[in-house]
Amino acid sequence: MREINAQDITAQVKRLCMEANSYLPEDIKEKITASEQAEPWALAKNILGIIRENYMIAEDSYVPVCQDTGVACVFIEMGQDVHVVGNLEEAIHEGVRQGYTEGCLRKSVVKDPLDRVNTTDNTPAMIYYDIVPGDGFKLTVAPKGFGSENMSQIKMLKPSDGLEGVKAFILKAVEDAGPNPCPPIVVGVGIGGTFDKAALLAKKALMRNTNVRNADPFYAQLEEEMLEKINALGIGPQGVGGKTTALAVNIEKMATHIAGLPVAVNINCHVTRHKTVEL
Amino acid sequence: MEKRITTPLTLEQVKDLKCGDSVLISGVIYTARDAAHKRLCDLVAQGKELPFDPKDAIIYYVGPAPAKGNQVIGSAGPTTSYRMDAYSPTMIALGQRGMIGKGKRSPEVVAAMKEHGAVYFGAIGGAGALLSRCIKKAEVIAYEDLGAEALRRLEVEDLPAFVIIDSEGKNLYETGRKEYLESLR
């Protein structure tokens, strides 16, 4: 049994909250730059240039790329042979509290969805646990902004809707969102499972490097096809028209019930942030 | 094609702004999101005075990040405007001339813009680090308890934006996309 101190987890969560908000992942930066070069529509190209300049300023000055520094989504992949000394859940919240306070990040969490009083330290984090074999401990912090989260959709399709129904629903979600989620976007899709598992798959899809396609060739091809179809919509960066509506489409799938075909579309803006550490 | 505009934003200036124009905004502007708008509209309903004069004013829909080190203000990009749709017609009827945000607006907001003469600017969503550099002064003038959502008075210099919907109701989200798709034919 391997032991990990809760204080070490707090320190890592704190660091990841601060770094993820200022440093975009390399694959996202590459995709923005490549889109700017390939964009034929003048205003769209201009906007992509400003978006590139913005992430460079954030990186150089170590300030948040976007003022919506999100709700802290924390993914824990914990080996079953690991024992955490101390309170794991509280250690994660404490890391978020310290990271958002000391890092001058915006506090965007309200304690009650109807009462709406700000918790003033961005806690609680949204925590997702996976227990896996072995003694590893992988920690990912993904600050999720709500301009894009609000444009996400889920639908329980019928099995007879099939592949065409799935494609149509993904396109509908992007079309309905239009300029609202700050395109260019990254589209995370979850297919299968249950109502909640489909949404979780969609969120996890957003964590995957956008240069890596689904391991299943059928879904890898579907990712490429959907990216092409989304970019043929012409919504463009910020919705002003253009070729670059999405930077990538990542799809995750799993088994489901004989009677169902759940599909979830979780949308992220161009500020697709996540940072991982292994302890 | 880039137009420089300075606040207060008069009706005359608004009439000159056309859908698709790139603008650089300077002068005093105010910040408010949905929580602050709700309070403003409650005051209007009660016939009370607002914490600022909305006549010829521009409201920027933003909840900035806290200032870091010697910054005037933290990252400060636009939030999605549709959450203010319920309140904007009231503010426009009081003389508000400009809104800065991102994303779609309701037919009611567009109708109020056409009736009273107002313009909707889009700033680049997600470019908060860059946009914060255009803000030279920032002070909270009301609703401090709302934190990031407090009502602020900002002094800005050359804040880059685009005219999304002009005072005639012409909408860049519709025309820009249509023109781009037509260019492919």
XYZ file of C-alpha atoms in Angstrom:
464
model
C 0.000 0.000 0.000
C 1.488 3.332 -1.135
C 0.833 6.389 1.000
C 0.263 9.926 -0.278
C -0.101 12.892 2.046
C -3.210 15.022 1.635
C -1.044 18.183 1.954
C 0.872 17.175 -1.182
C -2.427 16.902 -3.063
C -3.455 20.370 -1.866
C -0.161 21.845 -3.095
C -0.537 20.239 -6.519
C -4.186 21.271 -6.951
C -3.244 24.846 -6.039
C -0.409 24.923 -8.595
C -2.505 23.346 -11.347
C -5.397 25.799 -10.822
C -3.022 28.720 -11.281
C -1.034 27.277 -14.194
C -4.001 25.893 -16.125
C -5.616 29.336 -16.138
C -2.578 31.072 -17.650
C -0.939 28.467 -19.880
C -2.986 26.940 -22.681
C -2.076 23.365 -23.683
C 0.384 23.153 -26.610
C -2.098 21.365 -28.882
C -4.691 24.141 -28.469
C -2.105 26.835 -29.205
C -0.999 24.932 -32.320
C -4.593 24.583 -33.487
C -5.315 28.313 -33.018
C -2.183 29.299 -34.937
C -2.852 26.821 -37.745
C -6.475 28.001 -38.031
C -5.370 31.611 -38.269
C -3.076 30.738 -41.161
C -5.753 28.691 -42.946
C -8.628 31.154 -42.390
C -9.709 32.779 -45.685
C -12.228 35.272 -44.196
C -10.508 38.564 -43.291
C -12.411 39.487 -40.112
C -12.181 35.873 -38.887
C -8.427 35.833 -39.462
C -8.074 39.129 -37.608
C -9.998 37.711 -34.619
C -7.880 34.539 -34.537
C -4.783 36.767 -34.490
C -6.120 38.625 -31.431
C -6.939 35.296 -29.758
C -3.339 34.152 -30.382
C -1.934 37.428 -29.077
C -4.143 37.073 -25.985
C -2.834 33.646 -24.962
C 0.727 34.894 -25.471
C 0.073 37.882 -23.150
C -1.464 35.544 -20.559
C 1.565 33.265 -20.709
C 4.163 36.069 -20.594
C 2.488 37.980 -17.745
C 1.187 34.889 -15.921
C -2.389 36.232 -15.860
C -5.589 34.326 -16.714
C -6.255 33.807 -20.435
C -9.946 34.533 -19.752
C -11.618 36.327 -16.836
C -13.964 33.360 -16.445
C -11.459 31.211 -14.621
C -14.198 28.649 -14.330
C -15.417 26.164 -11.838
C -12.485 23.879 -10.975
C -13.179 20.418 -12.383
C -10.777 18.009 -10.710
C -10.307 14.515 -12.102
C -8.682 11.945 -9.822
C -7.451 8.649 -11.197
C -6.421 6.771 -8.108
C -4.786 3.368 -7.908
C -6.595 0.957 -5.589
C -3.311 0.336 -3.770
C -2.975 3.989 -2.718
C -3.845 5.214 0.748
C -4.293 8.959 1.204
C -3.162 10.122 4.630
C -5.679 12.791 5.617
C -8.945 13.938 4.044
C -8.681 13.661 0.243
C -11.858 15.564 -0.579
C -11.028 18.464 1.756
C -7.427 18.494 0.450
C -8.745 19.097 -3.089
C -11.102 21.903 -2.027
C -8.281 23.509 -0.024
C -6.035 23.441 -3.109
C -8.744 25.204 -5.120
C -9.277 27.726 -2.305
C -5.555 28.576 -2.165
C -5.029 28.545 -5.933
C -7.954 30.862 -6.706
C -7.205 33.226 -3.830
C -3.427 33.517 -4.149
C -3.525 33.289 -7.947
C -5.942 36.254 -8.270
C -8.397 34.067 -10.165
C -12.072 34.990 -10.354
C -14.389 33.443 -7.782
C -17.294 32.222 -9.869
C -19.064 29.698 -7.657
C -22.355 30.239 -5.790
C -23.236 27.984 -2.858
C -26.846 27.344 -3.834
C -28.146 27.333 -7.420
C -31.265 29.301 -6.478
C -30.102 31.367 -3.515
C -26.940 32.347 -5.477
C -24.587 33.627 -2.788
C -20.926 33.510 -3.865
C -18.695 31.205 -1.794
C -15.868 33.785 -2.316
C -13.090 31.194 -2.699
C -14.316 29.279 -5.772
C -15.000 26.126 -3.750
C -16.374 23.561 -3.954
C -14.459 21.924 -6.785
C -16.364 19.523 -9.035
C -14.580 16.247 -8.301
C -14.620 13.109 -10.447
C -13.047 9.911 -9.114
C -11.872 6.857 -10.994
C -10.463 3.917 -9.071
C -7.980 1.965 -11.197
C -5.607 -0.979 -10.612
C -2.106 -0.273 -9.283
C -0.638 2.443 -7.071
C -0.634 5.453 -9.371
C -2.264 8.792 -8.587
C -3.137 11.066 -11.501
C -4.603 14.503 -10.926
C -6.097 16.762 -13.618
C -7.437 20.255 -13.031
C -9.676 21.639 -15.765
C -11.145 25.101 -15.067
C -14.470 25.103 -16.955
C -15.956 28.374 -18.118
C -19.721 28.651 -18.289
C -20.184 30.627 -21.482
C -19.515 27.365 -23.268
C -20.853 25.036 -20.556
C -24.262 26.748 -20.895
C -24.357 25.839 -24.591
C -23.949 22.100 -23.947
C -26.778 19.656 -24.658
C -27.795 16.076 -23.945
C -30.421 13.931 -25.632
C -31.692 10.404 -25.224
C -31.935 9.320 -28.863
C -33.722 6.164 -29.995
C -31.611 3.280 -31.296
C -33.408 3.729 -34.651
C -32.029 7.298 -34.858
C -28.635 5.625 -35.326
C -25.484 7.252 -36.641
C -27.390 9.862 -38.636
C -29.309 10.913 -35.530
C -26.064 11.295 -33.590
C -24.507 13.430 -36.324
C -27.611 15.620 -36.587
C -27.706 16.159 -32.822
C -24.031 17.197 -32.649
C -24.594 19.690 -35.474
C -27.767 20.995 -33.834
C -25.918 21.677 -30.556
C -23.213 23.648 -32.372
C -25.777 25.496 -34.508
C -27.921 26.398 -31.479
C -24.823 27.659 -29.662
C -23.816 29.892 -32.587
C -21.635 32.790 -31.402
C -22.434 32.335 -27.676
C -19.684 29.896 -26.540
C -16.838 32.046 -27.988
C -15.929 30.028 -31.076
C -13.592 28.567 -32.182
C -14.773 25.802 -29.889
C -13.668 22.318 -28.923
C -16.546 19.832 -29.044
C -16.597 16.951 -26.565
C -19.083 14.201 -27.393
C -20.173 11.268 -25.230
C -22.171 8.474 -26.835
C -23.733 5.578 -24.896
C -23.797 4.686 -21.207
C -26.651 6.171 -19.191
C -27.988 9.761 -19.048
C -25.214 10.823 -16.658
C -22.425 8.639 -18.080
C -22.892 10.162 -21.541
C -22.375 13.637 -20.053
C -19.300 12.473 -18.160
C -17.842 10.938 -21.331
C -18.401 14.239 -23.148
C -16.572 16.130 -20.424
C -13.728 13.613 -20.385
C -13.497 13.904 -24.183
C -12.570 17.572 -23.680
C -9.553 16.494 -21.611
C -8.023 14.515 -24.471
C -5.207 16.072 -26.514
C -6.880 17.395 -29.667
C -4.130 15.900 -31.853
C -5.040 12.404 -30.651
C -7.976 10.710 -32.375
C -10.219 8.035 -30.839
C -8.422 4.671 -30.746
C -11.343 3.051 -32.597
C -10.903 3.841 -36.328
C -14.679 4.191 -36.826
C -14.933 6.899 -34.153
C -11.669 8.503 -35.271
C -13.192 8.890 -38.719
C -16.433 10.222 -37.185
C -14.427 12.863 -35.276
C -12.841 14.053 -38.499
C -16.110 14.012 -40.398
C -17.913 16.016 -37.702
C -15.110 18.593 -37.534
C -15.435 19.081 -41.270
C -19.233 19.350 -41.082
C -19.097 21.840 -38.179
C -16.594 24.000 -39.998
C -18.807 23.963 -43.094
C -21.540 25.714 -41.052
C -19.702 29.024 -41.530
C -20.340 30.329 -37.987
C -16.669 31.306 -37.716
C -14.586 32.761 -34.874
C -16.887 34.652 -32.464
C -19.750 33.978 -34.889
C -18.790 36.656 -37.425
C -18.555 34.146 -40.287
C -15.571 32.115 -41.414
C -14.036 28.703 -41.736
C -12.919 28.227 -38.131
C -15.907 27.295 -35.962
C -14.293 24.355 -34.148
C -10.677 23.413 -33.471
C -11.440 19.755 -32.794
C -14.143 17.178 -32.110
C -13.296 14.524 -29.514
C -15.694 11.602 -29.088
C -15.816 9.009 -26.306
C -18.226 6.077 -26.282
C -19.238 3.164 -24.108
C -21.746 0.332 -23.875
C -25.409 1.210 -23.416
C -28.882 -0.325 -22.931
C -30.733 -2.125 -25.750
C -33.423 0.576 -25.662
C -31.209 3.664 -25.671
C -28.748 5.877 -27.498
C -27.707 8.713 -25.162
C -25.661 11.511 -26.743
C -24.099 14.409 -24.855
C -22.330 17.386 -26.413
C -20.124 19.350 -24.023
C -18.775 22.522 -25.568
C -15.550 24.281 -24.656
C -14.330 27.604 -26.003
C -10.870 28.170 -27.474
C -9.671 28.559 -23.883
C -9.676 24.778 -23.409
C -7.642 24.443 -20.228
C -6.423 21.408 -18.357
C -3.255 20.409 -16.599
C -2.274 17.005 -15.261
C 0.277 15.742 -12.766
C 1.121 12.249 -11.571
C 2.101 11.841 -7.952
C -12.577 50.850 -41.784
C -11.573 51.060 -38.103
C -13.578 53.755 -36.324
C -12.474 55.474 -33.137
C -15.278 56.370 -30.786
C -15.207 58.256 -27.517
C -17.886 58.231 -24.828
C -20.418 59.670 -24.154
C -21.871 57.904 -27.173
C -24.371 60.243 -28.785
C -27.304 59.302 -30.989
C -25.477 60.960 -33.868
C -22.415 58.709 -33.352
C -24.636 55.647 -33.060
C -26.328 56.370 -36.397
C -22.894 56.430 -38.017
C -21.960 52.941 -36.772
C -22.759 50.091 -39.143
C -22.911 46.348 -38.652
C -19.432 44.875 -39.273
C -17.484 48.044 -38.405
C -14.339 47.556 -36.337
C -14.182 50.122 -33.549
C -11.751 51.272 -30.878
C -13.623 52.554 -27.819
C -12.199 55.181 -25.454
C -13.548 57.085 -22.475
C -15.694 56.171 -19.482
C -17.782 53.002 -19.654
C -19.641 51.030 -16.975
C -19.625 47.312 -16.176
C -22.643 45.262 -15.181
C -23.717 41.636 -15.494
C -27.125 40.103 -14.808
C -27.030 40.477 -11.010
C -26.239 44.223 -11.242
C -28.770 44.707 -14.061
C -31.458 43.163 -11.893
C -30.740 45.693 -9.146
C -30.653 48.594 -11.607
C -34.011 47.610 -13.069
C -35.471 47.193 -9.570
C -34.450 50.812 -8.849
C -36.060 51.938 -12.107
C -39.281 50.108 -11.159
C -39.269 51.893 -7.798
C -38.641 55.241 -9.479
C -35.311 55.662 -7.682
C -32.088 57.179 -8.996
C -29.419 54.908 -10.562
C -25.785 54.893 -9.328
C -24.724 56.319 -12.728
C -26.353 58.280 -15.541
C -27.362 55.834 -18.280
C -27.867 58.632 -20.839
C -25.457 58.074 -23.763
C -23.579 55.468 -21.680
C -21.951 52.225 -22.751
C -22.313 49.175 -20.496
C -19.690 46.443 -20.770
C -20.941 42.982 -19.767
C -17.921 41.783 -17.825
C -16.993 40.259 -14.497
C -13.254 40.877 -14.300
C -10.699 38.704 -12.548
C -8.998 40.380 -9.546
C -6.006 42.635 -10.305
C -2.649 40.927 -9.917
C 0.541 42.785 -8.915
C 0.463 46.271 -10.425
C -2.454 45.587 -12.760
C -5.350 48.099 -12.885
C -7.763 45.201 -13.271
C -7.479 41.472 -13.949
C -8.471 39.741 -17.191
C -11.637 41.383 -18.459
C -13.297 39.898 -21.538
C -17.030 39.962 -22.329
C -19.609 37.591 -20.877
C -22.534 36.153 -22.889
C -25.078 38.907 -23.473
C -28.362 36.981 -23.626
C -28.472 36.891 -19.824
C -28.975 40.684 -19.908
C -31.776 40.510 -22.512
C -34.497 40.774 -19.880
C -33.048 44.083 -18.636
C -31.536 45.828 -21.665
C -34.784 47.262 -23.120
C -35.398 49.098 -19.812
C -31.866 50.522 -19.827
C -32.059 51.502 -23.501
C -35.347 53.304 -22.876
C -33.462 55.362 -20.243
C -30.937 56.449 -22.866
C -28.216 53.792 -22.762
C -26.594 53.898 -26.195
C -24.096 51.065 -26.254
C -23.647 47.516 -24.999
C -20.438 45.492 -25.178
C -20.745 41.738 -24.877
C -20.725 38.614 -27.012
C -23.369 36.344 -28.455
C -26.968 36.614 -29.582
C -29.599 39.153 -28.447
C -33.371 38.781 -28.231
C -35.823 40.393 -30.700
C -37.019 42.616 -27.805
C -33.520 44.063 -27.330
C -33.130 44.680 -31.065
C -36.540 46.364 -31.181
C -35.541 48.696 -28.316
C -32.237 49.461 -30.080
C -34.079 50.457 -33.246
C -36.694 52.478 -31.397
C -34.328 54.499 -29.225
C -31.085 54.362 -31.208
C -28.549 52.019 -29.595
C -25.716 49.796 -30.766
C -24.474 46.347 -29.703
C -20.733 45.796 -29.837
C -19.027 42.429 -29.655
C -15.668 42.200 -27.907
C -13.621 39.049 -28.347
C -14.755 36.403 -25.894
C -11.835 34.689 -24.219
C -9.393 37.544 -24.906
C -9.547 38.834 -21.334
C -5.792 39.227 -20.827
C -5.452 41.442 -23.898
C -8.624 43.455 -23.253
C -7.617 44.234 -19.654
C -4.652 46.203 -21.003
C -7.072 48.722 -22.578
C -8.507 49.516 -19.141
C -6.588 52.405 -17.590
C -8.670 53.010 -14.483
C -11.274 50.956 -12.624
C -13.395 51.680 -9.566
C -16.397 49.994 -8.002
C -19.274 52.494 -7.809
C -22.023 50.202 -6.470
C -22.939 46.660 -5.398
C -19.508 45.794 -4.001
C -21.096 42.734 -2.354
C -21.447 41.187 -5.816
C -17.659 40.798 -6.119
C -16.729 40.311 -9.775
C -20.311 41.273 -10.654
C -20.161 44.697 -8.967
C -20.970 47.857 -10.917
C -17.712 49.456 -12.041
C -16.706 52.668 -13.736
C -13.879 52.053 -16.186
C -11.711 54.386 -18.205
C -10.714 52.635 -21.394
C -8.384 53.432 -24.263
C -8.808 51.912 -27.701
C -10.776 48.878 -26.541
C -11.189 46.780 -29.718
C -14.702 45.659 -30.652
C -17.004 45.093 -33.625
C -20.468 46.387 -34.351
C -22.563 43.216 -34.145
C -26.033 44.828 -34.293
C -26.424 48.424 -35.469
C -29.249 50.857 -34.736
C -31.100 49.693 -37.831
C -31.109 46.134 -36.515
C -28.644 44.755 -39.052
C -26.867 41.774 -37.463
C -23.288 40.683 -38.203
C -23.984 37.151 -36.920
C -26.437 36.794 -39.807
C -24.778 38.852 -42.550
C -21.166 37.791 -41.830
C -21.944 34.106 -41.968
C -24.113 34.480 -45.078
C -21.468 36.496 -46.921
C -18.733 34.017 -45.982
C -20.806 31.043 -47.200
C -21.664 32.885 -50.416
C -17.963 33.583 -51.001
C -17.392 29.814 -51.196
C -19.795 29.328 -54.083
